[in-house]
Amino acid sequence: ISFFPFGHMTWWFITPYLCLCLFSPVLNRWIDKIDKKTFILTLTVLLYVNLYFGFLWGNDINKTGYTISQFILLYFIGRFIHIYRCKVVKYKALGIYVICCLALAFISFYVLKIVDDVDFLNRYIFSYNNPLVLIASISFFLFWISFKCKYRVINYLSAGVFSVYLIHMHPAIQPLFFQWVKEIHLILSSYNIIIMMFVWIMLILLFMLVCSLGEHLRRSVFNNVTLYIFDFMRKKQYLSHFLERFYIN
C-alpha cells in the first residue's frame, strides 16, 4: 500500500524518478544498440523537445523540469558521459559552473529589483529545464567525478542524503520544519552574521547526520528483507526471468 503515495506527488522528485526506474530497462536496450552518432542525435532531439517546447513555450511536456521527460533527458546525458568517458579539465568545469551561477544570480537580482516579476523568476529562472541550470548541473557533475573520494565518513553520509529530502519535504513534516526554521532565525537575528552562519551550518549538518543515520538503519533492516524476497521469487520462479534479465544483471 505504501507504494501508492508515490503516484500522488507526495514528493515531486519520487514520482518521475520511479517512472524512470521502470523505463530504464527499455532505455538501456535502446542505448546499447545505437552508435555514438545516433546517441548524439537522440540527445539533440531530447534537448530540443525539453528546452524549446518545455522551457521556452511552456508546453506541459516539460514546463518546469519536474517531469519524467526531464529525467529521461538527464539519464541519457549521464549514460553518454559514462559510455564515452567524457572528461573536462576539472577547474574548467568548475569555472563554467560558477559563471552559470553568477549569471542566474544576476538575472534573479534584475528580475526582483528592476522588473519585480516573481512569477517570471519562478517560471524561467528557477526551472530545472533552464539551459543555464542544466549546464551548471552538468559542469558541477563533471567537476565532482574528477575526484576520487576516499574518505569513508563522506561516502557513508552521502549515501543517506536522499533521506534528508524525503524527511524534511514530507507534507506531515514540512510545515513544522519551516516553522522551526523561522523561529530559529528570529533567535539568531540578534547575533552577528558570523555566529548566525556558524550556528546554521552546525544545525544543517546535525539534521543531515540524523537523517543519514536513520537511512542506514533502514537499509540494514530492509536489505535483508529484499534479498529474502528475491531469493524466494527465484526459487519459486516468480518473475525470475524478468528480474535477472532487466534489473539484477
PDB file of C-alpha atoms in Angstrom:
ATOM      1  CA  ILE A   1       0.000   0.000   0.000  1.00  0.00           C
ATOM      2  CA  SER A   2       2.881   2.388   0.759  1.00  0.00           C
ATOM      3  CA  PHE A   3       3.807   2.234  -2.935  1.00  0.00           C
ATOM      4  CA  PHE A   4       0.759   4.265  -3.991  1.00  0.00           C
ATOM      5  CA  PRO A   5       1.658   7.685  -2.432  1.00  0.00           C
ATOM      6  CA  PHE A   6       4.465   7.901  -5.000  1.00  0.00           C
ATOM      7  CA  GLY A   7       1.796   8.346  -7.664  1.00  0.00           C
ATOM      8  CA  HIS A   8       0.256  11.362  -5.915  1.00  0.00           C
ATOM      9  CA  MET A   9       3.331  13.649  -5.958  1.00  0.00           C
ATOM     10  CA  THR A  10       3.816  13.483  -2.188  1.00  0.00           C
ATOM     11  CA  TRP A  11       7.417  14.131  -3.158  1.00  0.00           C
ATOM     12  CA  TRP A  12       7.594  15.605  -6.645  1.00  0.00           C
ATOM     13  CA  PHE A  13      11.010  14.018  -7.208  1.00  0.00           C
ATOM     14  CA  ILE A  14       9.967  10.465  -6.362  1.00  0.00           C
ATOM     15  CA  THR A  15       7.200  10.060  -8.945  1.00  0.00           C
ATOM     16  CA  PRO A  16       9.286  10.848 -12.067  1.00  0.00           C
ATOM     17  CA  TYR A  17      12.269   9.019 -10.541  1.00  0.00           C
ATOM     18  CA  LEU A  18      10.156   5.896 -10.018  1.00  0.00           C
ATOM     19  CA  CYS A  19       8.859   6.173 -13.590  1.00  0.00           C
ATOM     20  CA  LEU A  20      12.459   6.475 -14.820  1.00  0.00           C
ATOM     21  CA  CYS A  21      13.375   3.283 -12.947  1.00  0.00           C
ATOM     22  CA  LEU A  22      10.511   1.488 -14.661  1.00  0.00           C
ATOM     23  CA  PHE A  23      11.522   2.835 -18.066  1.00  0.00           C
ATOM     24  CA  SER A  24      15.265   2.248 -17.598  1.00  0.00           C
ATOM     25  CA  PRO A  25      15.353  -1.341 -18.975  1.00  0.00           C
ATOM     26  CA  VAL A  26      13.768  -0.143 -22.217  1.00  0.00           C
ATOM     27  CA  LEU A  27      16.028   2.926 -22.388  1.00  0.00           C
ATOM     28  CA  ASN A  28      19.097   0.774 -21.778  1.00  0.00           C
ATOM     29  CA  ARG A  29      18.114  -1.589 -24.583  1.00  0.00           C
ATOM     30  CA  TRP A  30      17.959   1.378 -26.960  1.00  0.00           C
ATOM     31  CA  ILE A  31      21.250   2.843 -25.713  1.00  0.00           C
ATOM     32  CA  ASP A  32      23.063  -0.499 -26.054  1.00  0.00           C
ATOM     33  CA  LYS A  33      22.042  -0.824 -29.709  1.00  0.00           C
ATOM     34  CA  ILE A  34      22.861   2.652 -31.037  1.00  0.00           C
ATOM     35  CA  ASP A  35      26.205   4.102 -32.071  1.00  0.00           C
ATOM     36  CA  LYS A  36      27.675   7.418 -30.946  1.00  0.00           C
ATOM     37  CA  LYS A  37      26.230   9.376 -33.875  1.00  0.00           C
ATOM     38  CA  THR A  38      22.710   8.117 -33.170  1.00  0.00           C
ATOM     39  CA  PHE A  39      23.200   8.786 -29.468  1.00  0.00           C
ATOM     40  CA  ILE A  40      24.095  12.421 -30.178  1.00  0.00           C
ATOM     41  CA  LEU A  41      21.056  12.706 -32.460  1.00  0.00           C
ATOM     42  CA  THR A  42      18.843  11.290 -29.692  1.00  0.00           C
ATOM     43  CA  LEU A  43      20.260  13.799 -27.195  1.00  0.00           C
ATOM     44  CA  THR A  44      19.664  16.615 -29.678  1.00  0.00           C
ATOM     45  CA  VAL A  45      16.018  15.636 -30.067  1.00  0.00           C
ATOM     46  CA  LEU A  46      15.538  15.356 -26.298  1.00  0.00           C
ATOM     47  CA  LEU A  47      17.149  18.761 -25.742  1.00  0.00           C
ATOM     48  CA  TYR A  48      15.000  20.326 -28.445  1.00  0.00           C
ATOM     49  CA  VAL A  49      11.776  18.891 -27.017  1.00  0.00           C
ATOM     50  CA  ASN A  50      12.582  19.772 -23.397  1.00  0.00           C
ATOM     51  CA  LEU A  51      14.126  23.199 -23.927  1.00  0.00           C
ATOM     52  CA  TYR A  52      12.235  24.562 -26.906  1.00  0.00           C
ATOM     53  CA  PHE A  53       8.746  23.206 -26.279  1.00  0.00           C
ATOM     54  CA  GLY A  54       9.028  22.875 -22.500  1.00  0.00           C
ATOM     55  CA  PHE A  55      11.192  25.734 -21.214  1.00  0.00           C
ATOM     56  CA  LEU A  56      10.661  28.360 -23.908  1.00  0.00           C
ATOM     57  CA  TRP A  57       6.989  27.841 -24.752  1.00  0.00           C
ATOM     58  CA  GLY A  58       5.758  26.290 -21.517  1.00  0.00           C
ATOM     59  CA  ASN A  59       4.375  23.118 -23.050  1.00  0.00           C
ATOM     60  CA  ASP A  60       3.126  20.628 -20.478  1.00  0.00           C
ATOM     61  CA  ILE A  61       5.598  18.041 -21.752  1.00  0.00           C
ATOM     62  CA  ASN A  62       8.206  19.706 -19.509  1.00  0.00           C
ATOM     63  CA  LYS A  63       7.131  23.133 -18.333  1.00  0.00           C
ATOM     64  CA  THR A  64       9.337  23.436 -15.243  1.00  0.00           C
ATOM     65  CA  GLY A  65      11.677  20.443 -15.355  1.00  0.00           C
ATOM     66  CA  TYR A  66       9.818  18.498 -12.664  1.00  0.00           C
ATOM     67  CA  THR A  67       8.751  15.779 -15.110  1.00  0.00           C
ATOM     68  CA  ILE A  68       9.677  12.330 -16.380  1.00  0.00           C
ATOM     69  CA  SER A  69      10.711  13.976 -19.654  1.00  0.00           C
ATOM     70  CA  GLN A  70      13.438  15.925 -17.833  1.00  0.00           C
ATOM     71  CA  PHE A  71      14.579  12.809 -16.014  1.00  0.00           C
ATOM     72  CA  ILE A  72      14.901  10.863 -19.269  1.00  0.00           C
ATOM     73  CA  LEU A  73      16.999  13.704 -20.714  1.00  0.00           C
ATOM     74  CA  LEU A  74      19.302  13.661 -17.671  1.00  0.00           C
ATOM     75  CA  TYR A  75      19.509   9.875 -17.827  1.00  0.00           C
ATOM     76  CA  PHE A  76      20.665   9.975 -21.446  1.00  0.00           C
ATOM     77  CA  ILE A  77      23.200  12.711 -20.653  1.00  0.00           C
ATOM     78  CA  GLY A  78      24.568  10.661 -17.764  1.00  0.00           C
ATOM     79  CA  ARG A  79      24.822   7.497 -19.856  1.00  0.00           C
ATOM     80  CA  PHE A  80      26.561   9.400 -22.648  1.00  0.00           C
ATOM     81  CA  ILE A  81      29.140  10.773 -20.192  1.00  0.00           C
ATOM     82  CA  HIS A  82      29.690   7.287 -18.771  1.00  0.00           C
ATOM     83  CA  ILE A  83      29.870   5.345 -22.042  1.00  0.00           C
ATOM     84  CA  TYR A  84      32.069   7.760 -23.963  1.00  0.00           C
ATOM     85  CA  ARG A  85      34.165   8.789 -20.940  1.00  0.00           C
ATOM     86  CA  CYS A  86      33.555  12.496 -21.356  1.00  0.00           C
ATOM     87  CA  LYS A  87      36.174  14.380 -19.411  1.00  0.00           C
ATOM     88  CA  VAL A  88      36.701  18.079 -18.858  1.00  0.00           C
ATOM     89  CA  VAL A  89      39.569  19.795 -17.045  1.00  0.00           C
ATOM     90  CA  LYS A  90      38.215  19.916 -13.502  1.00  0.00           C
ATOM     91  CA  TYR A  91      38.729  23.632 -12.939  1.00  0.00           C
ATOM     92  CA  LYS A  92      37.346  24.443 -16.367  1.00  0.00           C
ATOM     93  CA  ALA A  93      34.169  22.593 -15.396  1.00  0.00           C
ATOM     94  CA  LEU A  94      34.129  24.457 -12.081  1.00  0.00           C
ATOM     95  CA  GLY A  95      34.589  27.764 -13.930  1.00  0.00           C
ATOM     96  CA  ILE A  96      31.621  27.036 -16.193  1.00  0.00           C
ATOM     97  CA  TYR A  97      29.559  26.175 -13.113  1.00  0.00           C
ATOM     98  CA  VAL A  98      30.491  29.427 -11.356  1.00  0.00           C
ATOM     99  CA  ILE A  99      29.777  31.517 -14.468  1.00  0.00           C
ATOM    100  CA  CYS A 100      26.318  29.939 -14.839  1.00  0.00           C
ATOM    101  CA  CYS A 101      25.551  30.507 -11.146  1.00  0.00           C
ATOM    102  CA  LEU A 102      26.646  34.136 -11.345  1.00  0.00           C
ATOM    103  CA  ALA A 103      24.538  34.637 -14.476  1.00  0.00           C
ATOM    104  CA  LEU A 104      21.496  33.154 -12.726  1.00  0.00           C
ATOM    105  CA  ALA A 105      22.134  35.338  -9.655  1.00  0.00           C
ATOM    106  CA  PHE A 106      22.452  38.475 -11.794  1.00  0.00           C
ATOM    107  CA  ILE A 107      19.277  37.700 -13.738  1.00  0.00           C
ATOM    108  CA  SER A 108      17.425  36.933 -10.500  1.00  0.00           C
ATOM    109  CA  PHE A 109      18.552  40.242  -8.977  1.00  0.00           C
ATOM    110  CA  TYR A 110      17.464  42.131 -12.096  1.00  0.00           C
ATOM    111  CA  VAL A 111      14.053  40.438 -12.193  1.00  0.00           C
ATOM    112  CA  LEU A 112      13.392  41.066  -8.494  1.00  0.00           C
ATOM    113  CA  LYS A 113      14.744  44.596  -8.156  1.00  0.00           C
ATOM    114  CA  ILE A 114      14.070  46.095 -11.574  1.00  0.00           C
ATOM    115  CA  VAL A 115      11.193  44.181 -13.147  1.00  0.00           C
ATOM    116  CA  ASP A 116       9.663  42.920  -9.856  1.00  0.00           C
ATOM    117  CA  ASP A 117       8.208  39.828 -11.512  1.00  0.00           C
ATOM    118  CA  VAL A 118       8.325  36.874  -9.114  1.00  0.00           C
ATOM    119  CA  ASP A 119       6.235  34.705 -11.433  1.00  0.00           C
ATOM    120  CA  PHE A 120       8.809  35.108 -14.212  1.00  0.00           C
ATOM    121  CA  LEU A 121      11.532  34.212 -11.719  1.00  0.00           C
ATOM    122  CA  ASN A 122       9.803  31.005 -10.658  1.00  0.00           C
ATOM    123  CA  ARG A 123       8.713  30.069 -14.170  1.00  0.00           C
ATOM    124  CA  TYR A 124      12.001  30.560 -16.003  1.00  0.00           C
ATOM    125  CA  ILE A 125      14.991  31.303 -13.795  1.00  0.00           C
ATOM    126  CA  PHE A 126      14.469  28.578 -11.187  1.00  0.00           C
ATOM    127  CA  SER A 127      13.117  25.961 -13.579  1.00  0.00           C
ATOM    128  CA  TYR A 128      15.178  22.786 -13.753  1.00  0.00           C
ATOM    129  CA  ASN A 129      14.995  22.844 -17.555  1.00  0.00           C
ATOM    130  CA  ASN A 130      16.550  26.302 -17.695  1.00  0.00           C
ATOM    131  CA  PRO A 131      19.576  25.871 -20.039  1.00  0.00           C
ATOM    132  CA  LEU A 132      21.847  27.672 -17.549  1.00  0.00           C
ATOM    133  CA  VAL A 133      20.708  25.386 -14.727  1.00  0.00           C
ATOM    134  CA  LEU A 134      21.252  22.346 -16.942  1.00  0.00           C
ATOM    135  CA  ILE A 135      24.761  23.450 -17.996  1.00  0.00           C
ATOM    136  CA  ALA A 136      25.664  24.307 -14.402  1.00  0.00           C
ATOM    137  CA  SER A 137      24.483  20.888 -13.212  1.00  0.00           C
ATOM    138  CA  ILE A 138      26.450  19.004 -15.861  1.00  0.00           C
ATOM    139  CA  SER A 139      29.566  21.093 -15.197  1.00  0.00           C
ATOM    140  CA  PHE A 140      29.385  20.542 -11.451  1.00  0.00           C
ATOM    141  CA  PHE A 141      28.864  16.808 -12.031  1.00  0.00           C
ATOM    142  CA  LEU A 142      31.930  16.621 -14.318  1.00  0.00           C
ATOM    143  CA  PHE A 143      33.938  18.574 -11.744  1.00  0.00           C
ATOM    144  CA  TRP A 144      32.889  16.286  -8.909  1.00  0.00           C
ATOM    145  CA  ILE A 145      33.532  12.974 -10.693  1.00  0.00           C
ATOM    146  CA  SER A 146      37.085  14.110 -11.431  1.00  0.00           C
ATOM    147  CA  PHE A 147      37.837  13.472  -7.750  1.00  0.00           C
ATOM    148  CA  LYS A 148      38.262  10.069  -6.195  1.00  0.00           C
ATOM    149  CA  CYS A 149      36.788  10.455  -2.760  1.00  0.00           C
ATOM    150  CA  LYS A 150      38.436   8.044  -0.320  1.00  0.00           C
ATOM    151  CA  TYR A 151      37.039   9.466   2.911  1.00  0.00           C
ATOM    152  CA  ARG A 152      34.784   6.800   4.405  1.00  0.00           C
ATOM    153  CA  VAL A 153      32.833   9.300   6.518  1.00  0.00           C
ATOM    154  CA  ILE A 154      31.878  11.389   3.468  1.00  0.00           C
ATOM    155  CA  ASN A 155      30.902   8.308   1.460  1.00  0.00           C
ATOM    156  CA  TYR A 156      28.914   6.974   4.400  1.00  0.00           C
ATOM    157  CA  LEU A 157      26.964  10.210   4.909  1.00  0.00           C
ATOM    158  CA  SER A 158      26.411  10.855   1.197  1.00  0.00           C
ATOM    159  CA  ALA A 159      24.625   7.527   0.888  1.00  0.00           C
ATOM    160  CA  GLY A 160      21.931   8.875   3.208  1.00  0.00           C
ATOM    161  CA  VAL A 161      21.473  12.321   1.640  1.00  0.00           C
ATOM    162  CA  PHE A 162      18.339  11.246  -0.208  1.00  0.00           C
ATOM    163  CA  SER A 163      16.641  10.553   3.109  1.00  0.00           C
ATOM    164  CA  VAL A 164      17.176  14.206   4.085  1.00  0.00           C
ATOM    165  CA  TYR A 165      14.965  15.252   1.181  1.00  0.00           C
ATOM    166  CA  LEU A 166      12.326  12.608   1.921  1.00  0.00           C
ATOM    167  CA  ILE A 167      12.068  13.573   5.574  1.00  0.00           C
ATOM    168  CA  HIS A 168      12.099  17.371   5.513  1.00  0.00           C
ATOM    169  CA  MET A 169       9.853  17.654   2.423  1.00  0.00           C
ATOM    170  CA  HIS A 170       7.181  15.220   3.592  1.00  0.00           C
ATOM    171  CA  PRO A 171       3.781  17.001   3.895  1.00  0.00           C
ATOM    172  CA  ALA A 172       3.492  15.980   7.538  1.00  0.00           C
ATOM    173  CA  ILE A 173       6.924  17.386   8.434  1.00  0.00           C
ATOM    174  CA  GLN A 174       7.473  20.274   6.008  1.00  0.00           C
ATOM    175  CA  PRO A 175       5.203  22.846   7.789  1.00  0.00           C
ATOM    176  CA  LEU A 176       6.796  22.038  11.156  1.00  0.00           C
ATOM    177  CA  PHE A 177      10.263  22.153   9.645  1.00  0.00           C
ATOM    178  CA  PHE A 178       9.832  25.604   8.101  1.00  0.00           C
ATOM    179  CA  GLN A 179       8.174  26.921  11.257  1.00  0.00           C
ATOM    180  CA  TRP A 180      11.183  25.659  13.190  1.00  0.00           C
ATOM    181  CA  VAL A 181      13.494  27.431  10.713  1.00  0.00           C
ATOM    182  CA  LYS A 182      11.616  30.735  11.153  1.00  0.00           C
ATOM    183  CA  GLU A 183      11.768  30.528  14.946  1.00  0.00           C
ATOM    184  CA  ILE A 184      15.494  29.794  14.946  1.00  0.00           C
ATOM    185  CA  HIS A 185      16.080  32.642  12.503  1.00  0.00           C
ATOM    186  CA  LEU A 186      14.307  35.061  14.849  1.00  0.00           C
ATOM    187  CA  ILE A 187      16.506  33.923  17.734  1.00  0.00           C
ATOM    188  CA  LEU A 188      19.731  34.174  15.726  1.00  0.00           C
ATOM    189  CA  SER A 189      18.881  37.531  14.135  1.00  0.00           C
ATOM    190  CA  SER A 190      20.094  39.315  17.287  1.00  0.00           C
ATOM    191  CA  TYR A 191      23.614  37.921  16.794  1.00  0.00           C
ATOM    192  CA  ASN A 192      26.223  38.967  14.250  1.00  0.00           C
ATOM    193  CA  ILE A 193      26.342  37.325  10.826  1.00  0.00           C
ATOM    194  CA  ILE A 194      29.373  35.109  11.590  1.00  0.00           C
ATOM    195  CA  ILE A 195      27.734  33.496  14.626  1.00  0.00           C
ATOM    196  CA  MET A 196      24.475  33.153  12.732  1.00  0.00           C
ATOM    197  CA  MET A 197      26.113  31.384   9.784  1.00  0.00           C
ATOM    198  CA  PHE A 198      28.130  29.106  12.096  1.00  0.00           C
ATOM    199  CA  VAL A 199      25.023  28.005  14.042  1.00  0.00           C
ATOM    200  CA  TRP A 200      23.047  27.423  10.825  1.00  0.00           C
ATOM    201  CA  ILE A 201      25.823  25.277   9.357  1.00  0.00           C
ATOM    202  CA  MET A 202      26.042  23.214  12.546  1.00  0.00           C
ATOM    203  CA  LEU A 203      22.264  22.715  12.646  1.00  0.00           C
ATOM    204  CA  ILE A 204      22.153  21.704   8.983  1.00  0.00           C
ATOM    205  CA  LEU A 205      24.967  19.201   9.465  1.00  0.00           C
ATOM    206  CA  LEU A 206      23.265  17.810  12.573  1.00  0.00           C
ATOM    207  CA  PHE A 207      19.972  17.376  10.703  1.00  0.00           C
ATOM    208  CA  MET A 208      21.762  15.662   7.804  1.00  0.00           C
ATOM    209  CA  LEU A 209      23.602  13.377  10.221  1.00  0.00           C
ATOM    210  CA  VAL A 210      20.403  12.284  11.982  1.00  0.00           C
ATOM    211  CA  CYS A 211      18.605  11.626   8.689  1.00  0.00           C
ATOM    212  CA  SER A 212      21.605   9.752   7.253  1.00  0.00           C
ATOM    213  CA  LEU A 213      21.892   7.520  10.308  1.00  0.00           C
ATOM    214  CA  GLY A 214      18.172   6.779  10.059  1.00  0.00           C
ATOM    215  CA  GLU A 215      18.589   5.859   6.394  1.00  0.00           C
ATOM    216  CA  HIS A 216      21.445   3.455   7.111  1.00  0.00           C
ATOM    217  CA  LEU A 217      19.385   1.844   9.852  1.00  0.00           C
ATOM    218  CA  ARG A 218      16.511   1.414   7.395  1.00  0.00           C
ATOM    219  CA  ARG A 219      18.844  -0.141   4.826  1.00  0.00           C
ATOM    220  CA  SER A 220      20.266  -2.630   7.295  1.00  0.00           C
ATOM    221  CA  VAL A 221      16.732  -3.828   8.008  1.00  0.00           C
ATOM    222  CA  PHE A 222      15.150  -3.781   4.557  1.00  0.00           C
ATOM    223  CA  ASN A 223      18.128  -5.030   2.535  1.00  0.00           C
ATOM    224  CA  ASN A 224      17.845  -8.402   4.210  1.00  0.00           C
ATOM    225  CA  VAL A 225      14.098  -8.430   3.576  1.00  0.00           C
ATOM    226  CA  THR A 226      14.621  -7.547  -0.111  1.00  0.00           C
ATOM    227  CA  LEU A 227      17.255 -10.264  -0.575  1.00  0.00           C
ATOM    228  CA  TYR A 228      14.926 -12.782   1.038  1.00  0.00           C
ATOM    229  CA  ILE A 229      12.056 -11.815  -1.297  1.00  0.00           C
ATOM    230  CA  PHE A 230      14.255 -12.033  -4.427  1.00  0.00           C
ATOM    231  CA  ASP A 231      15.626 -15.380  -3.300  1.00  0.00           C
ATOM    232  CA  PHE A 232      12.109 -16.657  -2.670  1.00  0.00           C
ATOM    233  CA  MET A 233      10.947 -15.459  -6.101  1.00  0.00           C
ATOM    234  CA  ARG A 234      13.885 -17.178  -7.791  1.00  0.00           C
ATOM    235  CA  LYS A 235      13.175 -20.438  -6.054  1.00  0.00           C
ATOM    236  CA  LYS A 236       9.504 -20.259  -6.915  1.00  0.00           C
ATOM    237  CA  GLN A 237      10.298 -18.958 -10.416  1.00  0.00           C
ATOM    238  CA  TYR A 238       8.044 -15.936  -9.965  1.00  0.00           C
ATOM    239  CA  LEU A 239       9.206 -13.221 -12.373  1.00  0.00           C
ATOM    240  CA  SER A 240      12.741 -14.613 -12.135  1.00  0.00           C
ATOM    241  CA  HIS A 241      13.402 -14.204 -15.849  1.00  0.00           C
ATOM    242  CA  PHE A 242      12.273 -10.558 -15.776  1.00  0.00           C
ATOM    243  CA  LEU A 243      14.307  -9.697 -12.692  1.00  0.00           C
ATOM    244  CA  GLU A 244      17.513 -11.401 -13.803  1.00  0.00           C
ATOM    245  CA  ARG A 245      17.362 -10.036 -17.326  1.00  0.00           C
ATOM    246  CA  PHE A 246      16.491  -6.399 -16.657  1.00  0.00           C
ATOM    247  CA  TYR A 247      17.263  -5.479 -13.066  1.00  0.00           C
ATOM    248  CA  ILE A 248      19.620  -7.858 -11.297  1.00  0.00           C
ATOM    249  CA  ASN A 249      22.169  -8.357 -14.069  1.00  0.00           C
TER     250      ASN A 249
END
